[in-house]
């Protein structure tokens, strides 16, 4: 079993990635940044795309720890916001990682947008970087529409307003297994695991 | 001298439009919504473009007042935000007309964006609608770059972080006359006045 560090301190994300990898029979032992004895410094995510940011994060963790590193960068693309919050999804309201403020801001920004223009999608870019420099990249996307009010308690981030195409409930109203089966992160990670 | 109602309650905008029209020798007597005895209801600005919103606002004022109406819709387009805040510039932080919150949010959202990707522009669409239904449309744009910290006390909105191409100061550090000579609103209004 090989050790891989997930370039994240988000416990919910670590649990989700670990679960998806386990389901596809991956033998990776996934550690979060906070599980290490090494103090890993965060790098600014200055990439213009999800994949650029995933690579920036994974490479930085490899350099600082010597372990292989898995990083994802993912976010919500809102059609009425020209594809934003995009790479800024985690800091849309101005501070990093304030899920409630980010969600409330998107809800308010598109409150006047009519139903026919409320499309959007979740996008996930995943990069696995090994100490030798080998890189494996993968992307997943799920399209859907955005509700005016949040619904559901599961998931995190923008899940409470996102209804995937073909469904009538938000990803925050789904079980973890159901969400993983269709989610952007599930798709990206299964495609990546298939390349290992 | 013909009476035209500007579809706005923003006193700074009314003063700016009046000044620009006076400079080009227009004989229009411009009234703000709050200068009327009629109680004009605001309409939701649901347009996907600046011009759609200008037309929505002007037509609504004509219908409610019987006067000719001039409306502008304008905003900041930020390259690193895929052209947003765009039509949402006045409510970017989630509430209408909170200039300070809108400005602070954009500053924070693009705080990690490197210098070479900090381009942007001010866009202004102007529509004059007469009771008979005659419409005159005009657009103006000024390109520039976005500072990391606000500078200057003049103007309003996003002026304190916007440096037009060819200049070294923000539009909030310019005199009113200097700003009008180059601004998106100045360009749109002069082009409109030329059609009257």
CSV table of C-alpha atoms in Angstrom, one decimal:
chain,number,residue,atom,x,y,z
A,1,UNK,CA,0.0,0.0,0.0
A,2,UNK,CA,1.5,3.3,-1.1
A,3,UNK,CA,1.2,6.5,0.9
A,4,UNK,CA,-0.2,9.5,-0.8
A,5,UNK,CA,-0.7,12.9,0.8
A,6,UNK,CA,-3.9,14.7,-0.2
A,7,UNK,CA,-3.1,18.4,-0.5
A,8,UNK,CA,-6.0,19.5,1.7
A,9,UNK,CA,-7.0,20.3,5.3
A,10,UNK,CA,-10.7,20.0,4.5
A,11,UNK,CA,-11.7,16.9,6.6
A,12,UNK,CA,-15.0,16.5,4.6
A,13,UNK,CA,-13.0,16.4,1.3
A,14,UNK,CA,-10.4,13.9,2.7
A,15,UNK,CA,-13.2,11.6,3.8
A,16,UNK,CA,-14.9,11.9,0.4
A,17,UNK,CA,-11.7,11.2,-1.6
A,18,UNK,CA,-10.8,8.3,0.7
A,19,UNK,CA,-14.3,6.8,0.2
A,20,UNK,CA,-14.2,7.1,-3.6
A,21,UNK,CA,-10.8,5.5,-3.9
A,22,UNK,CA,-11.8,2.7,-1.5
A,23,UNK,CA,-14.8,1.9,-3.7
A,24,UNK,CA,-12.8,1.4,-6.8
A,25,UNK,CA,-10.4,-0.9,-4.9
A,26,UNK,CA,-7.5,1.5,-4.8
A,27,UNK,CA,-4.7,0.5,-2.3
A,28,UNK,CA,-3.6,4.0,-1.7
A,29,UNK,CA,-3.3,5.0,1.9
A,30,UNK,CA,-4.5,8.6,1.8
A,31,UNK,CA,-3.2,11.1,4.4
A,32,UNK,CA,-4.4,14.7,4.9
A,33,UNK,CA,-1.9,17.5,5.5
A,34,UNK,CA,-2.9,17.6,9.2
A,35,UNK,CA,-2.0,13.9,9.5
A,36,UNK,CA,1.7,14.6,8.8
A,37,UNK,CA,4.4,15.5,11.4
A,38,UNK,CA,5.8,17.9,8.7
A,39,UNK,CA,4.4,21.4,8.8
A,40,UNK,CA,3.4,22.0,5.2
A,41,UNK,CA,3.1,25.6,4.0
A,42,UNK,CA,0.1,26.5,1.8
A,43,UNK,CA,0.9,27.9,-1.6
A,44,UNK,CA,-1.1,30.6,-3.2
A,45,UNK,CA,-3.5,29.1,-5.8
A,46,UNK,CA,-2.8,31.5,-8.6
A,47,UNK,CA,-3.7,29.3,-11.5
A,48,UNK,CA,-6.2,30.4,-14.1
A,49,UNK,CA,-7.7,26.9,-14.4
A,50,UNK,CA,-8.6,24.1,-12.1
A,51,UNK,CA,-5.8,21.9,-13.4
A,52,UNK,CA,-3.2,24.6,-13.0
A,53,UNK,CA,-4.2,24.9,-9.3
A,54,UNK,CA,-4.3,21.1,-8.8
A,55,UNK,CA,-0.7,20.9,-10.1
A,56,UNK,CA,0.5,23.9,-8.1
A,57,UNK,CA,-0.8,22.3,-4.9
A,58,UNK,CA,0.4,18.7,-5.6
A,59,UNK,CA,3.9,19.8,-6.6
A,60,UNK,CA,4.3,22.0,-3.6
A,61,UNK,CA,3.3,19.1,-1.2
A,62,UNK,CA,5.8,16.7,-3.0
A,63,UNK,CA,8.6,19.3,-2.6
A,64,UNK,CA,7.8,19.8,1.0
A,65,UNK,CA,7.2,16.3,2.1
A,66,UNK,CA,8.9,13.9,-0.3
A,67,UNK,CA,5.7,11.9,-0.5
A,68,UNK,CA,3.6,11.4,-3.6
A,69,UNK,CA,0.7,14.0,-3.5
A,70,UNK,CA,-2.8,14.0,-4.8
A,71,UNK,CA,-4.5,17.4,-5.2
A,72,UNK,CA,-7.8,18.4,-6.5
A,73,UNK,CA,-9.1,21.8,-7.5
A,74,UNK,CA,-12.8,21.9,-8.0
A,75,UNK,CA,-15.6,24.4,-8.0
A,76,UNK,CA,-18.9,25.6,-9.2
A,77,UNK,CA,-19.3,27.2,-12.6
A,78,UNK,CA,-22.4,29.3,-12.9
A,79,UNK,CA,-23.6,30.1,-16.4
A,80,UNK,CA,-25.1,33.4,-15.4
A,81,UNK,CA,-21.8,34.4,-13.8
A,82,UNK,CA,-19.9,33.6,-17.0
A,83,UNK,CA,-18.5,30.4,-15.4
A,84,UNK,CA,-17.5,31.9,-12.1
A,85,UNK,CA,-17.0,31.3,-9.1
A,86,UNK,CA,-14.8,28.7,-10.9
A,87,UNK,CA,-11.2,28.6,-9.5
A,88,UNK,CA,-12.4,31.1,-6.9
A,89,UNK,CA,-15.2,28.9,-5.5
A,90,UNK,CA,-13.5,28.3,-2.1
A,91,UNK,CA,-12.9,32.1,-1.6
A,92,UNK,CA,-15.8,33.6,-3.5
A,93,UNK,CA,-17.0,35.7,-0.6
A,94,UNK,CA,-13.4,37.0,-0.1
A,95,UNK,CA,-12.1,34.7,2.6
A,96,UNK,CA,-10.8,31.1,2.1
A,97,UNK,CA,-13.1,28.3,3.1
A,98,UNK,CA,-16.2,30.1,4.4
A,99,UNK,CA,-18.7,27.7,2.8
A,100,UNK,CA,-21.8,29.5,4.2
A,101,UNK,CA,-20.7,32.9,3.1
A,102,UNK,CA,-19.8,31.6,-0.4
A,103,UNK,CA,-23.1,29.8,-0.8
A,104,UNK,CA,-25.1,32.8,0.4
A,105,UNK,CA,-23.2,35.2,-2.0
A,106,UNK,CA,-24.0,33.0,-5.1
A,107,UNK,CA,-27.6,32.7,-4.1
A,108,UNK,CA,-27.9,36.5,-3.7
A,109,UNK,CA,-25.9,37.3,-6.9
A,110,UNK,CA,-28.2,35.2,-9.1
A,111,UNK,CA,-31.5,35.9,-7.2
A,112,UNK,CA,-32.9,37.8,-10.2
A,113,UNK,CA,-31.7,35.4,-12.9
A,114,UNK,CA,-34.7,33.7,-14.5
A,115,UNK,CA,-35.1,29.9,-14.5
A,116,UNK,CA,-34.0,29.4,-18.1
A,117,UNK,CA,-30.6,30.9,-17.3
A,118,UNK,CA,-29.9,29.0,-14.0
A,119,UNK,CA,-27.6,26.3,-15.5
A,120,UNK,CA,-24.3,25.4,-14.0
A,121,UNK,CA,-21.9,22.6,-13.2
A,122,UNK,CA,-19.4,21.2,-10.8
A,123,UNK,CA,-15.9,20.7,-12.3
A,124,UNK,CA,-13.1,18.8,-10.6
A,125,UNK,CA,-9.4,18.6,-11.8
A,126,UNK,CA,-7.3,16.0,-10.1
A,127,UNK,CA,-3.5,15.7,-10.3
A,128,UNK,CA,-1.3,13.0,-8.8
A,129,UNK,CA,2.4,13.9,-8.7
A,130,UNK,CA,5.1,11.4,-7.6
A,131,UNK,CA,8.5,12.5,-6.2
A,132,UNK,CA,10.2,11.4,-9.5
A,133,UNK,CA,8.0,14.0,-11.3
A,134,UNK,CA,5.5,11.7,-12.9
A,135,UNK,CA,2.1,13.4,-13.2
A,136,UNK,CA,-1.3,11.8,-13.8
A,137,UNK,CA,-4.1,14.3,-14.6
A,138,UNK,CA,-7.9,13.7,-14.7
A,139,UNK,CA,-11.0,15.9,-15.0
A,140,UNK,CA,-14.7,15.3,-14.2
A,141,UNK,CA,-17.7,17.5,-14.7
A,142,UNK,CA,-21.4,17.2,-13.8
A,143,UNK,CA,-23.9,19.6,-15.2
A,144,UNK,CA,-27.2,20.8,-13.5
A,145,UNK,CA,-29.2,23.8,-12.4
A,146,UNK,CA,-29.1,26.1,-9.4
A,147,UNK,CA,-31.9,26.5,-6.9
A,148,UNK,CA,-32.9,29.8,-5.3
A,149,UNK,CA,-32.9,28.4,-1.8
A,150,UNK,CA,-30.6,25.8,-0.2
A,151,UNK,CA,-32.0,22.2,0.4
A,152,UNK,CA,-30.3,19.3,2.1
A,153,UNK,CA,-27.7,18.9,4.9
A,154,UNK,CA,-25.2,16.5,3.3
A,155,UNK,CA,-22.1,17.3,1.3
A,156,UNK,CA,-20.5,20.7,1.6
A,157,UNK,CA,-19.8,23.9,-0.4
A,158,UNK,CA,-22.4,24.6,-3.0
A,159,UNK,CA,-24.1,21.2,-2.8
A,160,UNK,CA,-27.3,22.6,-1.2
A,161,UNK,CA,-28.3,24.6,-4.4
A,162,UNK,CA,-27.1,22.2,-7.1
A,163,UNK,CA,-29.5,19.8,-8.8
A,164,UNK,CA,-27.7,17.5,-11.3
A,165,UNK,CA,-29.3,17.0,-14.7
A,166,UNK,CA,-31.8,14.1,-14.5
A,167,UNK,CA,-32.4,14.5,-10.8
A,168,UNK,CA,-34.9,16.4,-8.7
A,169,UNK,CA,-32.9,16.8,-5.5
A,170,UNK,CA,-29.7,18.6,-4.7
A,171,UNK,CA,-26.4,16.8,-4.1
A,172,UNK,CA,-26.8,17.9,-0.4
A,173,UNK,CA,-30.0,15.7,-0.3
A,174,UNK,CA,-28.2,12.6,-1.6
A,175,UNK,CA,-26.5,9.9,0.3
A,176,UNK,CA,-22.7,10.0,0.1
A,177,UNK,CA,-22.7,6.9,-2.2
A,178,UNK,CA,-25.3,8.4,-4.6
A,179,UNK,CA,-23.4,11.7,-4.8
A,180,UNK,CA,-20.1,9.9,-5.4
A,181,UNK,CA,-21.6,7.9,-8.2
A,182,UNK,CA,-22.4,11.1,-10.3
A,183,UNK,CA,-20.2,13.8,-8.8
A,184,UNK,CA,-17.4,15.7,-10.6
A,185,UNK,CA,-15.0,14.5,-7.9
A,186,UNK,CA,-16.2,10.9,-8.2
A,187,UNK,CA,-15.8,11.0,-12.0
A,188,UNK,CA,-12.3,12.6,-11.9
A,189,UNK,CA,-11.0,10.2,-9.2
A,190,UNK,CA,-12.3,7.1,-10.8
A,191,UNK,CA,-10.7,8.1,-14.1
A,192,UNK,CA,-7.5,8.8,-12.3
A,193,UNK,CA,-7.6,5.5,-10.3
A,194,UNK,CA,-8.1,3.7,-13.6
A,195,UNK,CA,-4.7,5.1,-14.8
A,196,UNK,CA,-2.8,3.9,-11.7
B,1,UNK,CA,-35.9,72.3,-23.5
B,2,UNK,CA,-37.3,68.8,-23.3
B,3,UNK,CA,-37.8,67.0,-20.0
B,4,UNK,CA,-36.2,63.6,-19.7
B,5,UNK,CA,-36.3,61.4,-16.6
B,6,UNK,CA,-33.1,59.5,-15.7
B,7,UNK,CA,-34.1,56.1,-14.4
B,8,UNK,CA,-31.9,56.3,-11.3
B,9,UNK,CA,-32.0,57.4,-7.7
B,10,UNK,CA,-28.2,57.5,-7.5
B,11,UNK,CA,-27.5,61.3,-6.9
B,12,UNK,CA,-23.9,60.9,-7.9
B,13,UNK,CA,-24.9,59.4,-11.2
B,14,UNK,CA,-27.5,62.0,-11.9
B,15,UNK,CA,-25.0,64.8,-11.3
B,16,UNK,CA,-22.5,63.0,-13.6
B,17,UNK,CA,-25.0,62.5,-16.4
B,18,UNK,CA,-26.3,66.1,-16.1
B,19,UNK,CA,-22.7,67.5,-16.3
B,20,UNK,CA,-21.8,65.4,-19.4
B,21,UNK,CA,-24.9,66.4,-21.3
B,22,UNK,CA,-24.4,70.1,-20.4
B,23,UNK,CA,-20.8,69.9,-21.7
B,24,UNK,CA,-21.9,68.8,-25.1
B,25,UNK,CA,-24.5,71.5,-25.3
B,26,UNK,CA,-27.6,69.3,-24.8
B,27,UNK,CA,-30.8,71.1,-24.0
B,28,UNK,CA,-32.3,68.2,-22.1
B,29,UNK,CA,-33.6,69.0,-18.7
B,30,UNK,CA,-32.7,65.9,-16.7
B,31,UNK,CA,-34.8,64.8,-13.7
B,32,UNK,CA,-34.0,62.0,-11.3
B,33,UNK,CA,-36.7,59.6,-10.2
B,34,UNK,CA,-36.8,61.3,-6.8
B,35,UNK,CA,-37.5,64.7,-8.4
B,36,UNK,CA,-40.9,63.5,-9.6
B,37,UNK,CA,-44.2,63.7,-7.9
B,38,UNK,CA,-45.0,60.3,-9.3
B,39,UNK,CA,-44.0,57.3,-7.2
B,40,UNK,CA,-42.0,55.1,-9.7
B,41,UNK,CA,-41.6,51.5,-8.9
B,42,UNK,CA,-38.3,49.8,-9.6
B,43,UNK,CA,-38.3,46.9,-12.0
B,44,UNK,CA,-36.0,43.9,-11.6
B,45,UNK,CA,-33.0,44.2,-13.8
B,46,UNK,CA,-33.1,40.7,-15.2
B,47,UNK,CA,-31.3,41.3,-18.5
B,48,UNK,CA,-28.3,39.3,-19.5
B,49,UNK,CA,-26.5,42.3,-21.0
B,50,UNK,CA,-26.0,46.0,-20.1
B,51,UNK,CA,-28.2,47.1,-23.0
B,52,UNK,CA,-31.1,44.8,-22.1
B,53,UNK,CA,-31.1,46.3,-18.6
B,54,UNK,CA,-30.9,49.9,-19.8
B,55,UNK,CA,-34.0,49.2,-22.1
B,56,UNK,CA,-35.9,47.5,-19.3
B,57,UNK,CA,-35.4,50.4,-17.0
B,58,UNK,CA,-36.1,53.2,-19.6
B,59,UNK,CA,-39.2,51.5,-20.9
B,60,UNK,CA,-40.6,51.0,-17.3
B,61,UNK,CA,-40.1,54.7,-16.5
B,62,UNK,CA,-41.8,55.8,-19.7
B,63,UNK,CA,-44.8,53.5,-19.0
B,64,UNK,CA,-45.1,54.8,-15.4
B,65,UNK,CA,-44.5,58.5,-16.0
B,66,UNK,CA,-45.3,59.3,-19.6
B,67,UNK,CA,-42.0,61.2,-19.8
B,68,UNK,CA,-39.1,60.3,-22.1
B,69,UNK,CA,-36.6,58.3,-20.1
B,70,UNK,CA,-32.9,57.9,-20.2
B,71,UNK,CA,-31.4,54.8,-18.5
B,72,UNK,CA,-27.9,53.6,-18.3
B,73,UNK,CA,-26.7,50.2,-17.2
B,74,UNK,CA,-23.0,50.1,-16.6
B,75,UNK,CA,-20.5,48.1,-14.7
B,76,UNK,CA,-17.0,46.7,-14.3
B,77,UNK,CA,-15.9,43.7,-16.3
B,78,UNK,CA,-12.9,41.9,-14.7
B,79,UNK,CA,-10.9,39.6,-17.0
B,80,UNK,CA,-9.9,37.3,-14.2
B,81,UNK,CA,-13.6,37.0,-13.3
B,82,UNK,CA,-14.6,36.1,-16.9
B,83,UNK,CA,-16.1,39.5,-17.4
B,84,UNK,CA,-18.1,39.7,-14.1
B,85,UNK,CA,-19.3,41.6,-12.1
B,86,UNK,CA,-20.8,42.8,-15.4
B,87,UNK,CA,-24.5,43.4,-15.2
B,88,UNK,CA,-24.3,42.5,-11.4
B,89,UNK,CA,-21.8,45.3,-10.6
B,90,UNK,CA,-24.3,47.2,-8.4
B,91,UNK,CA,-25.2,44.1,-6.4
B,92,UNK,CA,-22.1,42.0,-6.6
B,93,UNK,CA,-21.8,41.6,-2.8
B,94,UNK,CA,-25.5,40.5,-2.7
B,95,UNK,CA,-27.3,43.7,-1.9
B,96,UNK,CA,-28.1,46.6,-4.3
B,97,UNK,CA,-26.0,49.7,-4.2
B,98,UNK,CA,-23.6,48.9,-1.4
B,99,UNK,CA,-20.5,50.4,-3.2
B,100,UNK,CA,-18.1,49.7,-0.3
B,101,UNK,CA,-19.0,46.0,0.0
B,102,UNK,CA,-18.9,45.5,-3.8
B,103,UNK,CA,-15.5,47.1,-4.1
B,104,UNK,CA,-14.1,45.2,-1.1
B,105,UNK,CA,-15.4,41.9,-2.5
B,106,UNK,CA,-13.8,42.4,-6.0
B,107,UNK,CA,-10.5,43.4,-4.3
B,108,UNK,CA,-10.5,40.2,-2.2
B,109,UNK,CA,-11.7,37.9,-5.0
B,110,UNK,CA,-8.7,38.9,-7.2
B,111,UNK,CA,-6.2,39.4,-4.5
B,112,UNK,CA,-4.1,36.4,-5.7
B,113,UNK,CA,-4.4,37.2,-9.4
B,114,UNK,CA,-1.0,38.2,-10.8
B,115,UNK,CA,-0.3,41.6,-12.4
B,116,UNK,CA,-0.4,40.2,-16.0
B,117,UNK,CA,-4.0,39.0,-15.5
B,118,UNK,CA,-5.5,42.1,-13.8
B,119,UNK,CA,-7.0,43.7,-16.9
B,120,UNK,CA,-10.6,45.0,-16.9
B,121,UNK,CA,-12.9,47.6,-18.2
B,122,UNK,CA,-15.9,49.8,-17.5
B,123,UNK,CA,-18.8,49.4,-19.9
B,124,UNK,CA,-21.8,51.6,-20.2
B,125,UNK,CA,-25.0,51.1,-22.2
B,126,UNK,CA,-27.4,54.0,-22.6
B,127,UNK,CA,-30.9,53.9,-23.9
B,128,UNK,CA,-33.2,56.9,-24.5
B,129,UNK,CA,-36.9,55.9,-24.9
B,130,UNK,CA,-39.6,58.4,-25.9
B,131,UNK,CA,-43.3,57.9,-25.1
B,132,UNK,CA,-44.0,57.2,-28.8
B,133,UNK,CA,-41.6,54.2,-28.6
B,134,UNK,CA,-38.6,55.7,-30.4
B,135,UNK,CA,-35.4,54.2,-28.9
B,136,UNK,CA,-31.8,55.5,-29.2
B,137,UNK,CA,-29.1,53.2,-28.0
B,138,UNK,CA,-25.4,53.9,-27.4
B,139,UNK,CA,-22.5,52.1,-25.7
B,140,UNK,CA,-19.1,53.2,-24.4
B,141,UNK,CA,-16.2,51.2,-23.0
B,142,UNK,CA,-12.9,52.1,-21.3
B,143,UNK,CA,-10.2,49.5,-20.7
B,144,UNK,CA,-7.6,49.5,-18.0
B,145,UNK,CA,-6.2,47.5,-15.1
B,146,UNK,CA,-7.2,46.8,-11.5
B,147,UNK,CA,-5.2,47.9,-8.5
B,148,UNK,CA,-4.8,45.7,-5.3
B,149,UNK,CA,-5.7,48.6,-3.0
B,150,UNK,CA,-8.1,51.5,-3.5
B,151,UNK,CA,-6.7,55.0,-4.3
B,152,UNK,CA,-8.6,58.3,-4.6
B,153,UNK,CA,-11.8,59.8,-3.2
B,154,UNK,CA,-13.6,61.0,-6.3
B,155,UNK,CA,-16.2,59.1,-8.4
B,156,UNK,CA,-18.0,56.1,-7.0
B,157,UNK,CA,-18.4,52.4,-7.4
B,158,UNK,CA,-15.2,50.7,-8.5
B,159,UNK,CA,-13.4,53.9,-9.5
B,160,UNK,CA,-10.9,53.6,-6.7
B,161,UNK,CA,-9.2,50.5,-8.2
B,162,UNK,CA,-9.5,51.2,-11.9
B,163,UNK,CA,-6.5,52.8,-13.8
B,164,UNK,CA,-7.5,53.4,-17.5
B,165,UNK,CA,-5.0,52.4,-20.1
B,166,UNK,CA,-2.5,55.2,-20.7
B,167,UNK,CA,-2.9,56.6,-17.2
B,168,UNK,CA,-1.1,56.1,-13.9
B,169,UNK,CA,-3.9,57.1,-11.5
B,170,UNK,CA,-7.4,55.7,-10.8
B,171,UNK,CA,-10.6,57.3,-12.1
B,172,UNK,CA,-11.2,58.1,-8.4
B,173,UNK,CA,-8.1,60.3,-8.4
B,174,UNK,CA,-9.2,62.3,-11.4
B,175,UNK,CA,-11.2,65.5,-11.5
B,176,UNK,CA,-14.8,65.1,-12.7
B,177,UNK,CA,-13.9,66.7,-16.1
B,178,UNK,CA,-11.0,64.4,-16.7
B,179,UNK,CA,-12.9,61.3,-15.8
B,180,UNK,CA,-15.8,62.4,-18.1
B,181,UNK,CA,-13.5,62.9,-21.0
B,182,UNK,CA,-12.4,59.3,-21.0
B,183,UNK,CA,-15.1,57.4,-19.1
B,184,UNK,CA,-17.4,54.7,-20.4
B,185,UNK,CA,-20.4,56.8,-19.4
B,186,UNK,CA,-19.0,59.9,-21.0
B,187,UNK,CA,-18.3,58.1,-24.3
B,188,UNK,CA,-21.8,56.5,-24.3
B,189,UNK,CA,-23.6,59.8,-23.5
B,190,UNK,CA,-21.7,61.9,-26.0
B,191,UNK,CA,-22.4,59.3,-28.7
B,192,UNK,CA,-26.0,59.3,-27.7
B,193,UNK,CA,-26.2,63.2,-27.6
B,194,UNK,CA,-24.8,63.2,-31.1
B,195,UNK,CA,-27.8,61.2,-32.3
B,196,UNK,CA,-30.4,63.6,-30.8
